[in-house]
Short mmCIF file of C-alpha atoms in Angstrom, two decimals:
data_model
loop_
_atom_site.label_atom_id
_atom_site.label_comp_id
_atom_site.label_asym_id
_atom_site.label_seq_id
_atom_site.Cartn_x
_atom_site.Cartn_y
_atom_site.Cartn_z
CA ASP A 94 -29.64 24.58 -9.07
CA THR A 95 -26.09 24.16 -7.77
CA ALA A 96 -25.55 20.63 -6.43
CA VAL A 97 -22.46 20.96 -4.22
CA SER A 98 -21.29 24.47 -3.42
CA GLN A 99 -18.27 25.74 -1.50
CA THR A 100 -17.30 29.11 -0.13
CA PRO A 101 -15.01 30.82 -0.57
CA LYS A 102 -13.59 29.88 -3.98
CA TYR A 103 -10.24 31.50 -3.18
CA LEU A 104 -8.65 32.01 0.20
CA VAL A 105 -5.32 33.78 0.68
CA THR A 106 -4.02 34.09 4.21
CA GLN A 107 -0.92 34.37 6.36
CA MET A 108 0.82 31.53 8.15
CA GLY A 109 -0.54 31.00 11.64
CA ASN A 110 -4.05 32.25 10.89
CA ASP A 111 -7.25 30.24 11.39
CA LYS A 112 -9.69 29.89 8.50
CA SER A 113 -12.87 28.04 7.58
CA ILE A 114 -14.29 26.64 4.36
CA LYS A 115 -17.99 25.93 4.02
CA CYS A 116 -19.76 23.30 1.94
CA GLU A 117 -23.42 22.76 1.19
CA GLN A 118 -25.18 20.16 -0.93
CA ASN A 119 -28.80 20.24 -2.10
CA LEU A 120 -28.84 16.70 -3.47
CA GLY A 121 -30.33 15.11 -0.36
CA HIS A 122 -27.26 12.88 0.08
CA ASP A 123 -26.39 11.24 3.39
CA THR A 124 -22.62 11.29 3.09
CA MET A 125 -20.20 14.19 2.63
CA TYR A 126 -16.43 14.37 2.25
CA TRP A 127 -13.43 16.65 2.24
CA TYR A 128 -10.59 15.98 -0.19
CA LYS A 129 -7.26 17.76 -0.64
CA GLN A 130 -5.70 18.15 -4.10
CA ASP A 131 -2.03 19.01 -4.02
CA SER A 132 0.08 20.87 -6.55
CA LYS A 133 0.60 17.66 -8.54
CA LYS A 134 -3.18 17.30 -8.82
CA PHE A 135 -3.26 14.24 -6.54
CA LEU A 136 -6.64 13.99 -4.82
CA LYS A 137 -6.67 12.48 -1.33
CA ILE A 138 -9.51 12.01 1.11
CA MET A 139 -9.33 13.78 4.45
CA PHE A 140 -12.69 13.25 6.17
CA SER A 141 -16.10 11.76 5.62
CA TYR A 142 -19.37 12.28 7.47
CA ASN A 143 -22.46 10.10 7.23
CA ASN A 144 -25.61 11.66 8.66
CA LYS A 145 -23.54 14.10 10.72
CA GLU A 146 -21.34 11.33 12.11
CA LEU A 147 -17.59 11.24 11.38
CA ILE A 148 -16.76 7.95 9.64
CA ILE A 149 -13.42 8.60 7.93
CA ASN A 150 -10.50 10.52 9.39
CA GLU A 151 -7.41 9.95 7.28
CA THR A 152 -4.23 10.81 9.17
CA VAL A 153 -4.91 14.49 9.02
CA PRO A 154 -3.22 16.89 11.49
CA ASN A 155 -5.57 17.81 14.29
CA ARG A 156 -5.29 21.44 13.19
CA PHE A 157 -8.01 20.41 10.73
CA SER A 158 -11.44 20.04 12.27
CA PRO A 159 -14.51 19.19 10.24
CA LYS A 160 -17.98 19.98 11.50
CA SER A 161 -21.33 18.85 10.14
CA PRO A 162 -24.23 20.85 11.60
CA ASP A 163 -26.70 18.89 9.49
CA LYS A 164 -26.78 16.40 6.62
CA ALA A 165 -26.55 19.11 3.98
CA HIS A 166 -23.55 20.98 5.38
CA LEU A 167 -19.95 20.09 6.08
CA ASN A 168 -17.47 22.75 7.11
CA LEU A 169 -13.71 22.56 7.47
CA HIS A 170 -11.88 24.68 10.03
CA ILE A 171 -8.11 24.93 9.90
CA ASN A 172 -6.09 26.29 12.82
CA SER A 173 -2.56 27.68 12.73
CA LEU A 174 -2.22 27.50 8.96
CA GLU A 175 1.10 26.31 7.55
CA LEU A 176 2.68 26.75 4.12
CA GLY A 177 2.09 23.06 3.37
CA ASP A 178 -1.65 23.54 3.75
CA SER A 179 -1.72 25.40 0.43
CA ALA A 180 -3.81 23.27 -1.90
CA VAL A 181 -7.26 23.01 -3.43
CA TYR A 182 -9.86 21.58 -1.06
CA PHE A 183 -12.87 19.81 -2.51
CA CYS A 184 -16.10 18.93 -0.83
CA ALA A 185 -18.12 16.01 -2.19
CA SER A 186 -21.33 14.16 -1.40
CA SER A 187 -22.79 10.78 -2.29
CA PRO A 188 -26.08 8.94 -1.92
CA ARG A 189 -26.55 5.54 -0.33
CA ARG A 190 -28.49 3.20 -2.57
CA GLY A 191 -28.86 -0.48 -1.92
CA GLY A 192 -25.63 -2.33 -1.29
CA HIS A 193 -23.51 -0.41 -3.76
CA TYR A 194 -20.98 2.22 -2.95
CA ASN A 195 -22.01 5.12 -5.04
CA GLU A 196 -20.55 7.89 -7.08
CA GLN A 197 -19.43 11.07 -5.36
CA PHE A 198 -20.33 14.51 -6.63
CA PHE A 199 -17.74 17.21 -6.13
CA GLY A 200 -17.95 20.90 -5.47
CA PRO A 201 -15.97 23.52 -7.42
CA GLY A 202 -13.11 23.59 -4.92
CA THR A 203 -11.52 26.19 -2.64
CA ARG A 204 -8.00 27.23 -3.53
CA LEU A 205 -6.16 27.97 -0.28
CA THR A 206 -2.88 29.87 -0.46
CA VAL A 207 -0.86 30.31 2.72
CA LEU A 208 1.81 33.02 2.58
CA GLU B 272 -2.43 -0.60 0.74
CA ASP B 273 -4.81 0.18 -2.12
CA GLN B 274 -3.06 1.62 -5.15
CA VAL B 275 -4.21 3.15 -8.42
CA THR B 276 -1.84 3.89 -11.31
CA GLN B 277 -2.87 5.75 -14.43
CA SER B 278 -1.06 5.88 -17.75
CA PRO B 279 -0.03 7.70 -19.72
CA GLU B 280 0.51 10.77 -17.58
CA ALA B 281 -0.27 12.97 -20.57
CA LEU B 282 -1.68 12.27 -24.01
CA ARG B 283 -1.90 14.48 -27.04
CA LEU B 284 -4.30 13.50 -29.83
CA GLN B 285 -5.46 14.98 -33.07
CA GLU B 286 -9.19 15.48 -33.42
CA GLY B 287 -10.68 12.18 -34.57
CA GLU B 288 -7.70 10.10 -33.42
CA SER B 289 -9.06 7.40 -31.11
CA SER B 290 -7.05 6.14 -28.13
CA SER B 291 -7.31 4.58 -24.67
CA LEU B 292 -6.36 5.60 -21.15
CA ASN B 293 -5.32 2.97 -18.64
CA CYS B 294 -6.05 2.62 -14.94
CA SER B 295 -4.45 -0.31 -13.16
CA TYR B 296 -5.29 -1.02 -9.56
CA THR B 297 -4.20 -3.14 -6.62
CA VAL B 298 -6.92 -3.36 -3.98
CA SER B 299 -8.25 -5.80 -1.44
CA GLY B 300 -11.81 -6.42 -2.55
CA LEU B 301 -12.88 -3.99 -5.25
CA ARG B 302 -16.31 -2.48 -4.56
CA GLY B 303 -16.38 -0.06 -7.46
CA LEU B 304 -14.17 1.72 -9.99
CA PHE B 305 -15.00 5.29 -10.95
CA TRP B 306 -13.98 7.54 -13.81
CA TYR B 307 -14.07 11.31 -13.45
CA ARG B 308 -13.25 14.19 -15.76
CA GLN B 309 -11.64 17.33 -14.32
CA ASP B 310 -11.37 20.60 -16.20
CA PRO B 311 -8.85 23.24 -15.06
CA GLY B 312 -10.09 25.16 -12.03
CA LYS B 313 -13.11 22.90 -11.52
CA GLY B 314 -14.11 19.94 -9.42
CA PRO B 315 -14.08 16.37 -10.76
CA GLU B 316 -17.16 15.52 -12.79
CA PHE B 317 -18.52 11.99 -12.49
CA LEU B 318 -18.49 9.91 -15.67
CA PHE B 319 -18.87 6.17 -14.93
CA THR B 320 -19.01 3.53 -12.23
CA LEU B 321 -17.96 -0.06 -12.94
CA TYR B 322 -18.58 -2.76 -10.36
CA SER B 323 -17.38 -6.07 -11.79
CA ALA B 324 -14.95 -7.48 -14.34
CA GLY B 325 -16.42 -7.58 -17.83
CA GLU B 326 -18.67 -4.60 -17.25
CA GLU B 327 -18.72 -1.80 -19.84
CA LYS B 328 -20.33 1.65 -19.80
CA GLU B 329 -20.65 4.19 -22.62
CA LYS B 330 -21.37 7.88 -22.84
CA GLU B 331 -21.05 9.74 -26.12
CA ARG B 332 -17.46 9.24 -27.33
CA LEU B 333 -16.33 7.56 -24.10
CA LYS B 334 -16.43 3.89 -23.21
CA ALA B 335 -15.15 2.43 -19.94
CA THR B 336 -14.25 -1.23 -19.46
CA LEU B 337 -13.13 -3.22 -16.43
CA THR B 338 -11.00 -6.33 -15.87
CA LYS B 339 -9.77 -7.81 -12.60
CA LYS B 340 -6.61 -5.71 -12.71
CA GLU B 341 -7.34 -2.64 -14.78
CA SER B 342 -9.82 -0.37 -16.46
CA PHE B 343 -9.64 1.36 -19.79
CA LEU B 344 -11.29 4.56 -20.91
CA HIS B 345 -11.60 4.42 -24.68
CA ILE B 346 -12.09 7.70 -26.49
CA THR B 347 -13.49 7.36 -29.99
CA ALA B 348 -13.01 10.18 -32.50
CA PRO B 349 -12.23 12.76 -29.79
CA LYS B 350 -13.03 16.44 -30.14
CA PRO B 351 -11.15 19.41 -28.64
CA GLU B 352 -13.84 19.70 -25.95
CA ASP B 353 -12.78 16.29 -24.64
CA SER B 354 -9.53 17.88 -23.46
CA ALA B 355 -9.35 17.50 -19.68
CA THR B 356 -7.69 15.46 -16.96
CA TYR B 357 -9.30 12.03 -16.56
CA LEU B 358 -9.18 10.58 -13.06
CA CYS B 359 -9.70 6.98 -12.04
CA ALA B 360 -10.65 6.03 -8.46
CA VAL B 361 -11.45 2.83 -6.59
CA GLN B 362 -13.55 1.91 -3.59
CA ALA B 363 -12.34 -1.19 -1.83
CA GLY B 364 -12.75 -3.36 1.23
CA THR B 365 -15.13 -2.22 3.90
CA GLY B 366 -14.28 1.46 3.81
CA PHE B 367 -17.22 3.81 4.00
CA GLN B 368 -17.19 4.93 0.39
CA LYS B 369 -13.61 6.15 0.56
CA LEU B 370 -12.24 6.81 -2.93
CA VAL B 371 -8.56 6.22 -3.69
CA PHE B 372 -7.58 8.23 -6.75
CA GLY B 373 -4.89 7.81 -9.38
CA THR B 374 -2.85 10.81 -10.46
CA GLY B 375 -4.80 11.23 -13.68
CA THR B 376 -4.15 11.43 -17.41
CA ARG B 377 -4.03 14.89 -18.98
CA LEU B 378 -5.64 14.67 -22.40
CA LEU B 379 -5.19 17.36 -25.02
CA VAL B 380 -7.11 17.06 -28.29
CA SER B 381 -5.95 19.39 -31.03
CA PRO B 382 -8.23 20.50 -33.87
#
């Protein structure tokens, strides 16, 4: 009964490669997100999709391209990986209820290491 | 720009020794303040949402409070299993549910 799942959990790759991370949520939420957590544990939003539409794009290099094939899935593709891309990437989802901005539920994270 | 500052950076407590974590924020139009717990190697786990000054929420040994400038997470009689990093985040303005996080407080509770 996993709520937000990500694959893979670990990803080790060489500089210059292209890689993808997949995210799925079975909570029926409308909105999904990608966050990056750096080595100092600071969590920063990258992208958000609402009903498959991109609504937040936070000054992220265009080597990063999110794709949402449907409401339950949000994937992150990264081209030409650089050393500085090494981090933990978290997917999250949230419901829309009434006028309140609601809590986000996070996946287990994908630790990306670029060598 | 919206800012969230958490203190202390790290806190070491003995089991049963109550304390508080602080989250101060500077935002334009607070929509919600969120507390999360993060264990090593895991994703943040949602704890509380607070929407307006004066609001309080409780869950087991944890109690979150909110003023116009800051939030406190009070931990009463903590146990070793409460050891984790506690993250505070805010939603502000008209952003589509964007969360701005603080850098967290690492809590270690010793038996």
